[in-house]
PDB file of C-alpha atoms in Angstrom:
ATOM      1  CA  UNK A  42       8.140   5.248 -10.617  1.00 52.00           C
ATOM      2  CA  UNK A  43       6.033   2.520 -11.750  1.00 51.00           C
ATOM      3  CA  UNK A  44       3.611   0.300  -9.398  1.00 57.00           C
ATOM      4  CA  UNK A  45       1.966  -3.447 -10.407  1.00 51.00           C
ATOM      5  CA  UNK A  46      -0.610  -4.422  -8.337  1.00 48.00           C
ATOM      6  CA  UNK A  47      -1.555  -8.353  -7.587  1.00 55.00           C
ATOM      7  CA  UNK A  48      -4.482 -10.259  -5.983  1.00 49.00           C
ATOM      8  CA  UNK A  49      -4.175 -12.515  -3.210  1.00 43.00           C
ATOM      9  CA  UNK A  50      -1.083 -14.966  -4.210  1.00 42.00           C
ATOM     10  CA  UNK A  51      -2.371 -18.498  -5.188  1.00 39.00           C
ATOM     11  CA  UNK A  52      -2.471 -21.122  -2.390  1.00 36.00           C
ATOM     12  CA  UNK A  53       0.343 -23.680  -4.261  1.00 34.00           C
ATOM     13  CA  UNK A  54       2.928 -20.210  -3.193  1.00 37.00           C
ATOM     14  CA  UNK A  55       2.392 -21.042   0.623  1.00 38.00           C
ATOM     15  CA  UNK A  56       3.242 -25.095   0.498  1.00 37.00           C
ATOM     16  CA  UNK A  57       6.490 -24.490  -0.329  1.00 38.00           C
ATOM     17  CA  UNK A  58       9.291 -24.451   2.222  1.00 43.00           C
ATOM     18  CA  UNK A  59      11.440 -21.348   1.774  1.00 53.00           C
ATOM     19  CA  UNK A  60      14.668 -21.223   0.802  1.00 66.00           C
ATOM     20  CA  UNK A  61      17.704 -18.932   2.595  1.00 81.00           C
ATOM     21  CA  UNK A  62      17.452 -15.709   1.545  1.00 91.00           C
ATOM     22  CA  UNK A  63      20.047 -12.745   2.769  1.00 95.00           C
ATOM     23  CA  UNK A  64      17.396 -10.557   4.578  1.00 96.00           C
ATOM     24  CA  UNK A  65      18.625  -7.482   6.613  1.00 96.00           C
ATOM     25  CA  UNK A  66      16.134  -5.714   8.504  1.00 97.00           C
ATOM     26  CA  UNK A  67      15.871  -1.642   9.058  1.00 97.00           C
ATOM     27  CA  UNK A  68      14.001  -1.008  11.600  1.00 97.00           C
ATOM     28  CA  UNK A  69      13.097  -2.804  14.773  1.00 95.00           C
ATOM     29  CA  UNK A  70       9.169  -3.639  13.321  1.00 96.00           C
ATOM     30  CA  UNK A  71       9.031  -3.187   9.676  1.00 97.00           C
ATOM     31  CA  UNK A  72      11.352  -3.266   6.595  1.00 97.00           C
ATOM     32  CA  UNK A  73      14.053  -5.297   5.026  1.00 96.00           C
ATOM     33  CA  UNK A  74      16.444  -5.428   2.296  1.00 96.00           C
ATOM     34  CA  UNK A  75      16.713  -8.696   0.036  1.00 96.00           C
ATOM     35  CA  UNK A  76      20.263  -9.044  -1.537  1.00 95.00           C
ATOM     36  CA  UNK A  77      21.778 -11.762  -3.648  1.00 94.00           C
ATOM     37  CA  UNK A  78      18.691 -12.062  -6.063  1.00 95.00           C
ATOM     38  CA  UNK A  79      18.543 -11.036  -9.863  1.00 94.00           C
ATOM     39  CA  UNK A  80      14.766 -10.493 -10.417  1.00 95.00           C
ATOM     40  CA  UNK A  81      14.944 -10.079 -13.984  1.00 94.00           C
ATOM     41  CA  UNK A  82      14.966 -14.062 -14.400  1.00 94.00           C
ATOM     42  CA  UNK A  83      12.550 -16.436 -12.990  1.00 95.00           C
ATOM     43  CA  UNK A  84      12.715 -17.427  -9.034  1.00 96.00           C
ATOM     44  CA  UNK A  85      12.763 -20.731  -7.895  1.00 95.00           C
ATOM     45  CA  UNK A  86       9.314 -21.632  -6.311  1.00 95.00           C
ATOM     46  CA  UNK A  87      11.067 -22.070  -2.700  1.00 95.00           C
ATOM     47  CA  UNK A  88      12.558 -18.237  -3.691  1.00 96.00           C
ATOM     48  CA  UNK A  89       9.565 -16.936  -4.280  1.00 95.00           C
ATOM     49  CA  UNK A  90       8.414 -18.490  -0.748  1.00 94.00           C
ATOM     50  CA  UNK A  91      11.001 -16.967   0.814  1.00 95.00           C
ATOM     51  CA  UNK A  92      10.430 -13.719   0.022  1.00 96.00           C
ATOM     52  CA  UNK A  93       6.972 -13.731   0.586  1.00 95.00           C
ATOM     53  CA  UNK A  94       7.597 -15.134   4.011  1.00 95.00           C
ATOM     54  CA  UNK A  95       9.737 -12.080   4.590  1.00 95.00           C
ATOM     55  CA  UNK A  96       7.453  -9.907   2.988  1.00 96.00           C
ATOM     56  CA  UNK A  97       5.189 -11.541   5.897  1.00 95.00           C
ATOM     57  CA  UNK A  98       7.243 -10.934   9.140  1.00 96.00           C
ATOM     58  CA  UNK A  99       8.537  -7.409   7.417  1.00 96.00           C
ATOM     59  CA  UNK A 100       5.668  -5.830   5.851  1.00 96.00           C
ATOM     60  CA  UNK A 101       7.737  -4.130   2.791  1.00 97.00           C
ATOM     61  CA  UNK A 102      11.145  -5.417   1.191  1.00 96.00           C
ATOM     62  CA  UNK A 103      13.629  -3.411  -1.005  1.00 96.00           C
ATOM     63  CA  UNK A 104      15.799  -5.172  -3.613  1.00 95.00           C
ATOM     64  CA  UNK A 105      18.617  -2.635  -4.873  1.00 93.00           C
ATOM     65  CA  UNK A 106      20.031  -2.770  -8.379  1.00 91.00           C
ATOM     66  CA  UNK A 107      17.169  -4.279 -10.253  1.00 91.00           C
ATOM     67  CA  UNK A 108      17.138  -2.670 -13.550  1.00 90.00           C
ATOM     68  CA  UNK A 109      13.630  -4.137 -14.975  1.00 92.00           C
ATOM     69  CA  UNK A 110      11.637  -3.217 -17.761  1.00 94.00           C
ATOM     70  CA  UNK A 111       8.118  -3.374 -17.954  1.00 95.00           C
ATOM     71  CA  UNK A 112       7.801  -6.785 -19.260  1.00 95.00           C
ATOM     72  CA  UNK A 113      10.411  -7.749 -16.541  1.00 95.00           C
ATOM     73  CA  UNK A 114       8.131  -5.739 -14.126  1.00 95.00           C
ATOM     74  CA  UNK A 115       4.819  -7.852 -14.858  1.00 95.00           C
ATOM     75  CA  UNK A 116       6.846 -11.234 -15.157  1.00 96.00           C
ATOM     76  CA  UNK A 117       8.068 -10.630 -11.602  1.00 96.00           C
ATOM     77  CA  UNK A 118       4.597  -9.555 -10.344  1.00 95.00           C
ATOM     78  CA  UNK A 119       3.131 -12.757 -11.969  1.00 96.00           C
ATOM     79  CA  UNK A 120       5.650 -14.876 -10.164  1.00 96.00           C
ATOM     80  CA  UNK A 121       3.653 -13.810  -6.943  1.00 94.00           C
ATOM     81  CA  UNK A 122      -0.034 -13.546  -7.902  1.00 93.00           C
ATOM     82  CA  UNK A 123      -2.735 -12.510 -11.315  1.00 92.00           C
ATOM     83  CA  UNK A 124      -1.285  -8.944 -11.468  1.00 94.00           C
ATOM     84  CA  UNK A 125      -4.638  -6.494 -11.828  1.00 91.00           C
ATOM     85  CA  UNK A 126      -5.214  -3.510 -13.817  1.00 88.00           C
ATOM     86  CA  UNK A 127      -2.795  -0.733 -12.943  1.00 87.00           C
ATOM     87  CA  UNK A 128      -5.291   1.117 -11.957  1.00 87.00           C
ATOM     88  CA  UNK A 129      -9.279   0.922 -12.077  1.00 83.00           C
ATOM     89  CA  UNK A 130      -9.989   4.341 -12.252  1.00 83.00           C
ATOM     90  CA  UNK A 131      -6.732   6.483 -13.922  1.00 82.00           C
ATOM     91  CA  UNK A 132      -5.413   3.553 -16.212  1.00 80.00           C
ATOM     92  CA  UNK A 133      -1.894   2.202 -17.009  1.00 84.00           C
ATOM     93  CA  UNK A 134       1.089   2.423 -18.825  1.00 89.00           C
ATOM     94  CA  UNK A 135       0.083   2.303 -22.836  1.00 92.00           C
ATOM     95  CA  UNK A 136       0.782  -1.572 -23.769  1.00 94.00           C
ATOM     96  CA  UNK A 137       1.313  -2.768 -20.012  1.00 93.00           C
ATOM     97  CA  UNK A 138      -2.167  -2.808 -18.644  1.00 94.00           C
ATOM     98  CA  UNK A 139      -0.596  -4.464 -15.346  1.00 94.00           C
ATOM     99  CA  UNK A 140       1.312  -1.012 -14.873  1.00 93.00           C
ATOM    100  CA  UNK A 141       0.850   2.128 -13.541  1.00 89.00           C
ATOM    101  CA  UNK A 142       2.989   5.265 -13.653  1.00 87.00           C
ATOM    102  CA  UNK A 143       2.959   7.510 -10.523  1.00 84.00           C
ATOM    103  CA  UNK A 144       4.724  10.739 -11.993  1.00 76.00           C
ATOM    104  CA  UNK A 145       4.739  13.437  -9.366  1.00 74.00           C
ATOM    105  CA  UNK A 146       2.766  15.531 -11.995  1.00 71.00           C
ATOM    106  CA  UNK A 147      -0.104  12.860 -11.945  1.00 74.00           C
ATOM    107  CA  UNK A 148      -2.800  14.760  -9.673  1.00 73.00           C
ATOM    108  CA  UNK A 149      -2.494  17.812 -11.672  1.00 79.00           C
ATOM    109  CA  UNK A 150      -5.617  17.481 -13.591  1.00 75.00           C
ATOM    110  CA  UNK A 151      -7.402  15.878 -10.487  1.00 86.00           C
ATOM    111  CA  UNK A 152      -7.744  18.358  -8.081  1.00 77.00           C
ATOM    112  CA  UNK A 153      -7.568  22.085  -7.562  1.00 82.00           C
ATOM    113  CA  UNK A 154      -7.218  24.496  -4.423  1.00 88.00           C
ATOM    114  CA  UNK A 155      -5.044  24.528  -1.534  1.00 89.00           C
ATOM    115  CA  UNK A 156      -4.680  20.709   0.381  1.00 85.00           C
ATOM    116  CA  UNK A 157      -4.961  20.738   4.072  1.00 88.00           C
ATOM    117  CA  UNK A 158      -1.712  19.002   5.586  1.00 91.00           C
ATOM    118  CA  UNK A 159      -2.520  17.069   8.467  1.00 93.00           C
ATOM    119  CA  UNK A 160       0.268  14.272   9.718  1.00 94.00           C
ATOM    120  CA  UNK A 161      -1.050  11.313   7.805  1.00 95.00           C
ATOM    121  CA  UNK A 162      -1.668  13.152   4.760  1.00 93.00           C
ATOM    122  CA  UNK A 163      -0.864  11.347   1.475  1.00 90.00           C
ATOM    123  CA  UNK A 164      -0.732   7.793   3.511  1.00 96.00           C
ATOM    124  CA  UNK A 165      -2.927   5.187   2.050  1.00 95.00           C
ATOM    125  CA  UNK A 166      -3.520   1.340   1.150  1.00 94.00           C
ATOM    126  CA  UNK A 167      -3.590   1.145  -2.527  1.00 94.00           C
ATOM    127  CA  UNK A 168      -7.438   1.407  -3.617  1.00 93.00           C
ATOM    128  CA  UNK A 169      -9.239  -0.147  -0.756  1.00 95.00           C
ATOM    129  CA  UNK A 170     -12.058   1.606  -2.597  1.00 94.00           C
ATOM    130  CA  UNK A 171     -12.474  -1.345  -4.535  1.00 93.00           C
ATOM    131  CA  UNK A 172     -14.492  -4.267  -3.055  1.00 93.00           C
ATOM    132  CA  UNK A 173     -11.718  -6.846  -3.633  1.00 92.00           C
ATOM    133  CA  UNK A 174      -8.547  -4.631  -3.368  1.00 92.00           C
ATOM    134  CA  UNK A 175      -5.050  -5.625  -4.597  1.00 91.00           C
ATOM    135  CA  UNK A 176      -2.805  -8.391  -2.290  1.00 90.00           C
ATOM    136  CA  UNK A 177       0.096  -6.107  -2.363  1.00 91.00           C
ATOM    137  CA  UNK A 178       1.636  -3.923  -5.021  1.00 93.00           C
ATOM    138  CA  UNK A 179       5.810  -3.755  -6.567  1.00 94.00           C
ATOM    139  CA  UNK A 180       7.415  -0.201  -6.750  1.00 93.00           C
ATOM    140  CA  UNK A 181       9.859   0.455  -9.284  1.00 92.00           C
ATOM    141  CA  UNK A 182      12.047   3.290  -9.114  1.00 90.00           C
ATOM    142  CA  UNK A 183      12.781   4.744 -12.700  1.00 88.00           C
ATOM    143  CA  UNK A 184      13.563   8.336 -12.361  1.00 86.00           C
ATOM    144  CA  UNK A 185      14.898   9.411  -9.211  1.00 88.00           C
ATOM    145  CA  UNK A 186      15.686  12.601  -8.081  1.00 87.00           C
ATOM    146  CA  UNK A 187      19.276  13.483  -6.555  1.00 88.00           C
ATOM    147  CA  UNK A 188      17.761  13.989  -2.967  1.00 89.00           C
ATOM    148  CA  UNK A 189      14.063  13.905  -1.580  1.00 89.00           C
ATOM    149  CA  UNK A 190      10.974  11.458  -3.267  1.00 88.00           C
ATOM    150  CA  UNK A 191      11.547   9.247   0.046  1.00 94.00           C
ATOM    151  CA  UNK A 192       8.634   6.797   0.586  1.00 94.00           C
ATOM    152  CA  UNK A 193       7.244   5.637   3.938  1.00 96.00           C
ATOM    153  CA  UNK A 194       5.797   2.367   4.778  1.00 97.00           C
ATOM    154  CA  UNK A 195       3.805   1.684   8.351  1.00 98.00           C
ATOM    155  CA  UNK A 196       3.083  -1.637   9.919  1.00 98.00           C
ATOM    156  CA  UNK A 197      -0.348  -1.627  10.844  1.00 98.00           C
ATOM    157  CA  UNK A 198      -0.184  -4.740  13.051  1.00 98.00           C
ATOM    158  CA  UNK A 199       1.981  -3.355  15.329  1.00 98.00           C
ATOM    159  CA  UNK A 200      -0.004   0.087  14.670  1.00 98.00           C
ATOM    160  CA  UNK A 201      -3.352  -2.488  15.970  1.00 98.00           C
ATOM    161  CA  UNK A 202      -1.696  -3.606  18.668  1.00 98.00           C
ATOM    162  CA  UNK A 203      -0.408  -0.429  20.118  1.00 98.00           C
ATOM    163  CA  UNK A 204      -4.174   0.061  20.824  1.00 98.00           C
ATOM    164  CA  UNK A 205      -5.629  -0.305  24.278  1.00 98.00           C
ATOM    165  CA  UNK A 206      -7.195  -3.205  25.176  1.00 98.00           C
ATOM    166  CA  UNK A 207     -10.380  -1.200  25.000  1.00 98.00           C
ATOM    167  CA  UNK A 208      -9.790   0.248  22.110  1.00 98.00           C
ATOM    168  CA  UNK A 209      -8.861  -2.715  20.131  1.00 98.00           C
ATOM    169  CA  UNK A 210     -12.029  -4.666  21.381  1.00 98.00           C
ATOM    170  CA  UNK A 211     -13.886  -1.490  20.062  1.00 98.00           C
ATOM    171  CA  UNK A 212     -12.690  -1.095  16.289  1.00 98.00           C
ATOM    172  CA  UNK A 213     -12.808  -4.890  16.040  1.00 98.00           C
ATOM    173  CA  UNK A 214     -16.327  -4.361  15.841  1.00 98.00           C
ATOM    174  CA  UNK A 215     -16.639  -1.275  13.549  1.00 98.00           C
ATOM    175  CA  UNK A 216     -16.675  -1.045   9.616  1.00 98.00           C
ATOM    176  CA  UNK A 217     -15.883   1.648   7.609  1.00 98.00           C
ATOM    177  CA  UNK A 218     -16.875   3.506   3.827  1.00 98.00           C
ATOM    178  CA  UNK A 219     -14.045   3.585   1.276  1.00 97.00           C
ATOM    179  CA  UNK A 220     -14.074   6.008  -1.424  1.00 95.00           C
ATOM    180  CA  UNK A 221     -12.553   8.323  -4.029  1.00 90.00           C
ATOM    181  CA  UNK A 222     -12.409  11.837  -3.102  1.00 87.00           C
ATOM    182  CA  UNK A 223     -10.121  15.356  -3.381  1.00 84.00           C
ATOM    183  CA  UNK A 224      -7.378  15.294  -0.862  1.00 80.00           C
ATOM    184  CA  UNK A 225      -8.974  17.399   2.366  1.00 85.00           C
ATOM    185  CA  UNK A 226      -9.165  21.591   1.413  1.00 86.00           C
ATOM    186  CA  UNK A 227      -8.972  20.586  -2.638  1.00 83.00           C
ATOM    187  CA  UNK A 228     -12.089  20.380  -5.058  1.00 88.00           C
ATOM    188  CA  UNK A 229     -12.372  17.596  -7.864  1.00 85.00           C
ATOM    189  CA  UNK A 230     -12.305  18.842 -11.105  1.00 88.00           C
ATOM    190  CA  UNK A 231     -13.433  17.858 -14.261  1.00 85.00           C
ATOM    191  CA  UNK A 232     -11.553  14.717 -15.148  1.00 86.00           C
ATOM    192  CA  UNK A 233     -12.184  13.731 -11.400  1.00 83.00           C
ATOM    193  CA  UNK A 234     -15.541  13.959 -11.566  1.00 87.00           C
ATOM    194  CA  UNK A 235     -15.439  12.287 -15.473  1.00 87.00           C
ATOM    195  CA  UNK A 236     -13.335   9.488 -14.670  1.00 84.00           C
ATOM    196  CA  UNK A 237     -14.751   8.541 -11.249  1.00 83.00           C
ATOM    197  CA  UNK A 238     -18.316   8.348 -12.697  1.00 88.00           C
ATOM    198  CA  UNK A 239     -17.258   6.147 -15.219  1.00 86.00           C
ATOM    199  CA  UNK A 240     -15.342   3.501 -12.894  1.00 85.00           C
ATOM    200  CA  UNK A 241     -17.539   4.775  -9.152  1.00 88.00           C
ATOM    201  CA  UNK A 242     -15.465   2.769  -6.662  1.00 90.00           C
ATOM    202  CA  UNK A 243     -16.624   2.785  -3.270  1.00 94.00           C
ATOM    203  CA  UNK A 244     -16.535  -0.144  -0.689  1.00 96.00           C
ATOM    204  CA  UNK A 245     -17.299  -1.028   2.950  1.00 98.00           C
ATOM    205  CA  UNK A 246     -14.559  -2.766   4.695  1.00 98.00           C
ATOM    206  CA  UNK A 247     -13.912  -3.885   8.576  1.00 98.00           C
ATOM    207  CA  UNK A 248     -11.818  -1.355  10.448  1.00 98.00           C
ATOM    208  CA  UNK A 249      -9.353  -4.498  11.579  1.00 98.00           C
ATOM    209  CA  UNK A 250      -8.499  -7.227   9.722  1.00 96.00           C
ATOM    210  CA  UNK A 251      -7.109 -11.112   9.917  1.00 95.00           C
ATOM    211  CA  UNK A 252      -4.092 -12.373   8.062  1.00 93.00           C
ATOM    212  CA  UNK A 253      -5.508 -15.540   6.086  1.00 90.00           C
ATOM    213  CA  UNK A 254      -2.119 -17.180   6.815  1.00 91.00           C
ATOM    214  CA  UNK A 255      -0.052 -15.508   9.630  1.00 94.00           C
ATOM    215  CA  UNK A 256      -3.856 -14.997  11.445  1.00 95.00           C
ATOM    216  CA  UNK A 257      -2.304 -11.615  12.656  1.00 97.00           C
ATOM    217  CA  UNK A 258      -4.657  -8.595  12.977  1.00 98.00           C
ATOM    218  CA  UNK A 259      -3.848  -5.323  11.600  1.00 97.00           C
ATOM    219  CA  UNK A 260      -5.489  -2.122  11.454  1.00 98.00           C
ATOM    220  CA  UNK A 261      -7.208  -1.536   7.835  1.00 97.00           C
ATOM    221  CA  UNK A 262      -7.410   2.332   8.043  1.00 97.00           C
ATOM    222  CA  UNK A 263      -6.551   4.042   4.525  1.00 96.00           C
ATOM    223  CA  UNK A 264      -6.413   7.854   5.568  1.00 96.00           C
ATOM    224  CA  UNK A 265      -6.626   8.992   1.423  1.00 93.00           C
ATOM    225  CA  UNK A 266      -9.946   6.816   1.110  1.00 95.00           C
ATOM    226  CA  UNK A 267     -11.673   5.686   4.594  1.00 98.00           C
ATOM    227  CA  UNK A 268     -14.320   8.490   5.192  1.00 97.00           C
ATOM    228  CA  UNK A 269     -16.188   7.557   7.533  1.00 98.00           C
ATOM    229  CA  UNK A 270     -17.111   4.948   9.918  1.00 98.00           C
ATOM    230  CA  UNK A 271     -20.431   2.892   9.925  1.00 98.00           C
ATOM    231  CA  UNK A 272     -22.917   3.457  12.766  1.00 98.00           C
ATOM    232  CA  UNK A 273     -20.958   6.701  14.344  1.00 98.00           C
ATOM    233  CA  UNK A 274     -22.299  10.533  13.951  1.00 98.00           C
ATOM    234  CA  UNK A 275     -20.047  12.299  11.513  1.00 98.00           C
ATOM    235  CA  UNK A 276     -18.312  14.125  14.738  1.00 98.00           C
ATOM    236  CA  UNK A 277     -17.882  10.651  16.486  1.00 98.00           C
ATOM    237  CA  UNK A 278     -16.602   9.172  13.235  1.00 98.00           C
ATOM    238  CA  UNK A 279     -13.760  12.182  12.628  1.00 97.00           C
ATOM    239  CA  UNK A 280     -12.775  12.116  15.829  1.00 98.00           C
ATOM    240  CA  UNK A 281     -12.156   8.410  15.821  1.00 98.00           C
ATOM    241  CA  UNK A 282     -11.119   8.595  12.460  1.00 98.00           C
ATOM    242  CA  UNK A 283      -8.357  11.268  13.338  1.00 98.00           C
ATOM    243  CA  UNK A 284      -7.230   9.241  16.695  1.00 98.00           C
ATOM    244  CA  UNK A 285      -6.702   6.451  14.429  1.00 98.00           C
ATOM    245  CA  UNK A 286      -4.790   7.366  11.197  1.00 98.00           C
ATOM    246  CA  UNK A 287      -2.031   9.967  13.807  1.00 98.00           C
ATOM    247  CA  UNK A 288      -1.683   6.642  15.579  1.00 98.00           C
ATOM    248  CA  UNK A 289      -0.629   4.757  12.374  1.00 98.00           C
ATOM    249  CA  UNK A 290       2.034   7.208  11.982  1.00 98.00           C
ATOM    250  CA  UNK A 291       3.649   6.860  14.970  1.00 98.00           C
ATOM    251  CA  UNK A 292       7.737   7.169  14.288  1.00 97.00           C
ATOM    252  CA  UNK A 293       8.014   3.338  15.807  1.00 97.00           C
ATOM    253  CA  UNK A 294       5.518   1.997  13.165  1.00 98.00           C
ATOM    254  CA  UNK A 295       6.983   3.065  10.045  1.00 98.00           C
ATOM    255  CA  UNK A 296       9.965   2.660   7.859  1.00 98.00           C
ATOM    256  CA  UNK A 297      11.549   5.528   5.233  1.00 97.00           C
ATOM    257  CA  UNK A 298      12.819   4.675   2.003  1.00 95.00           C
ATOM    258  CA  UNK A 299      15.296   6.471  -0.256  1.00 94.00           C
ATOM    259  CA  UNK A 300      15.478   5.540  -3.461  1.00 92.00           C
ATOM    260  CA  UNK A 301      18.302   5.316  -5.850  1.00 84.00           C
ATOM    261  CA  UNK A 302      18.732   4.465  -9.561  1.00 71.00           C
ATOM    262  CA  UNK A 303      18.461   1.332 -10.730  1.00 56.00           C
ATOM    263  CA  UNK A 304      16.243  -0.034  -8.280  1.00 38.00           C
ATOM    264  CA  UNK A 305      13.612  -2.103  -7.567  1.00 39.00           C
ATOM    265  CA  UNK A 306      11.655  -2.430  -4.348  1.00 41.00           C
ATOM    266  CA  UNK A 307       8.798  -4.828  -3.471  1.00 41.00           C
ATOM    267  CA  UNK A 308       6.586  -3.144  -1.082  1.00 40.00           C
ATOM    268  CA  UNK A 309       3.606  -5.018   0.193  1.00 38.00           C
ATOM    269  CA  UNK A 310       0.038  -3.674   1.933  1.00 34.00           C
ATOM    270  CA  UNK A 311      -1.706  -6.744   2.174  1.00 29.00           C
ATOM    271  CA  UNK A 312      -5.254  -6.089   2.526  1.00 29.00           C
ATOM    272  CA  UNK A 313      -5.151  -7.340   5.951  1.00 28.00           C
ATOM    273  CA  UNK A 314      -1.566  -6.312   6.622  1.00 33.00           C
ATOM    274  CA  UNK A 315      -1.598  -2.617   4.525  1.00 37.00           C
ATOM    275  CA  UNK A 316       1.544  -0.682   4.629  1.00 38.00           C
ATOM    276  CA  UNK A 317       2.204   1.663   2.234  1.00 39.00           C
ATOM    277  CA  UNK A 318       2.012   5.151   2.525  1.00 40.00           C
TER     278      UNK A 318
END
């Protein structure tokens, strides 16, 4: 599986009117499937609005049968956005700096000891360790395994909403610290420790944040990178912290993915609207 991630898509995207698309949702809150589109040519600038539009109302979108390369990979990415590095801190692909490859194998020489599974473990928004982290991000399936490898998305608007009143009026005041560490229970090893001192991302971001063009709140908690919450005590923080990311998870939020071969799916986790896990 491959991932290209893209900063915030240029303005001249969201003046266009969209065109028809063949969108089937999967769930009642988040998910969709696009068919009737060949993404290894160019889209139409009204295409391209359309399925950012859906991307919008669903969160993540899944195109079947999209046998890209690479190239194809970046050239679609580009259609929506600058694609970024693959990834500030482990790389890319060798010639595609706009790609990077998320093996199963790729933690290996990360961390070591035995990971503490909690509900939301593994869930994230793609680096929101950085300061300006990516608009969204395009899976690519390339080897698939006959069963299991599923992926989960979350919609953490409706995750915001589910909130109290109270609640909500709370975290929309609160800000939290982003950062690169071992999974909970593991140690960083070597290359960890190596390759994070050479690229140290870490970030403060607000707990909630606003669509710039649906004005929609959502809930920007990133359980692999949010640590800890600004002005709390470490218990108050956990606690709150732990509340928030078994709420995300909630069955009703989130949408599960199987993949097959050939495919392509377009996930987004807009930094205001994450949802990828």
């Amino acid at each position: 599986m491959t991932n290209a991630v893209l900063n915030r898509p240029e303005a001249a995207h969201l003046r266009v009117a969209p065109a028809a698309l063949d969108v089937r949702p999967l769930t009642g809150h988040i998910g969709a499937e696009i068919h009737g589109l060949d993404l290894t040519r160019a889209l139409s600038p009204d295409t391209v609005a359309a399925i950012q539009a859906a991307l919008w109302q669903w969160k993540v979108v899944f195109l079947r049968d999209q046998p890209l390369t690479h190239a194809q990979h970046v050239a679609l990415a580009s259609q929506f956005g600058q694609p970024t590095l693959g990834h500030p801190v482990y790389g890319y692909v060798e010639g595609h700096p706009q790609v990077y490859s998320v093996a199963r194998n790729r933690f290996t020489d990360r961390h070591a000891g035995e990971q503490l599974i909690r509900p939301w473990t593994g869930w994230h928004t793609d680096v929101t360790a950085a300061v300006n982290p990516p608009a969204a991000s395009i899976l690519r399936g390339v080897v698939i395994p006959p069963y299991g490898g599923d992926t989960q998305w979350t919609n953490l608007e409706k995750a915001y909403e589910g909130l109290s009143p109270t609640l909500r009026a709370f975290v929309d005041t609160l800000r939290g610290i982003h950062q690169f560490v071992p999974p909970e229970g593991q140690q960083a090893t070597d290359e960890f420790l190596r390759r994070n001192r050479a690229r140290p991302l870490i970030s403060e971001h607000p707990l909630v944040r606003l669509h710039p063009v649906t004005g929609r709140r959502s809930l920007y908690v990133s359980p692999l990178f949010l640590q800890s919450i600004i002005g709390l005590s470490p218990r108050e923080s956990r606690a709150l912290l732990d509340l928030l990311f078994e709420h995300i998870v909630r069955p009703e939020y989130t949408v599960r993915f199987r993949w097959e071969e050939q495919l392509c799916s377009k996930s987004s986790h807009f930094e205001i609207a994450p949802a990828c896990g």
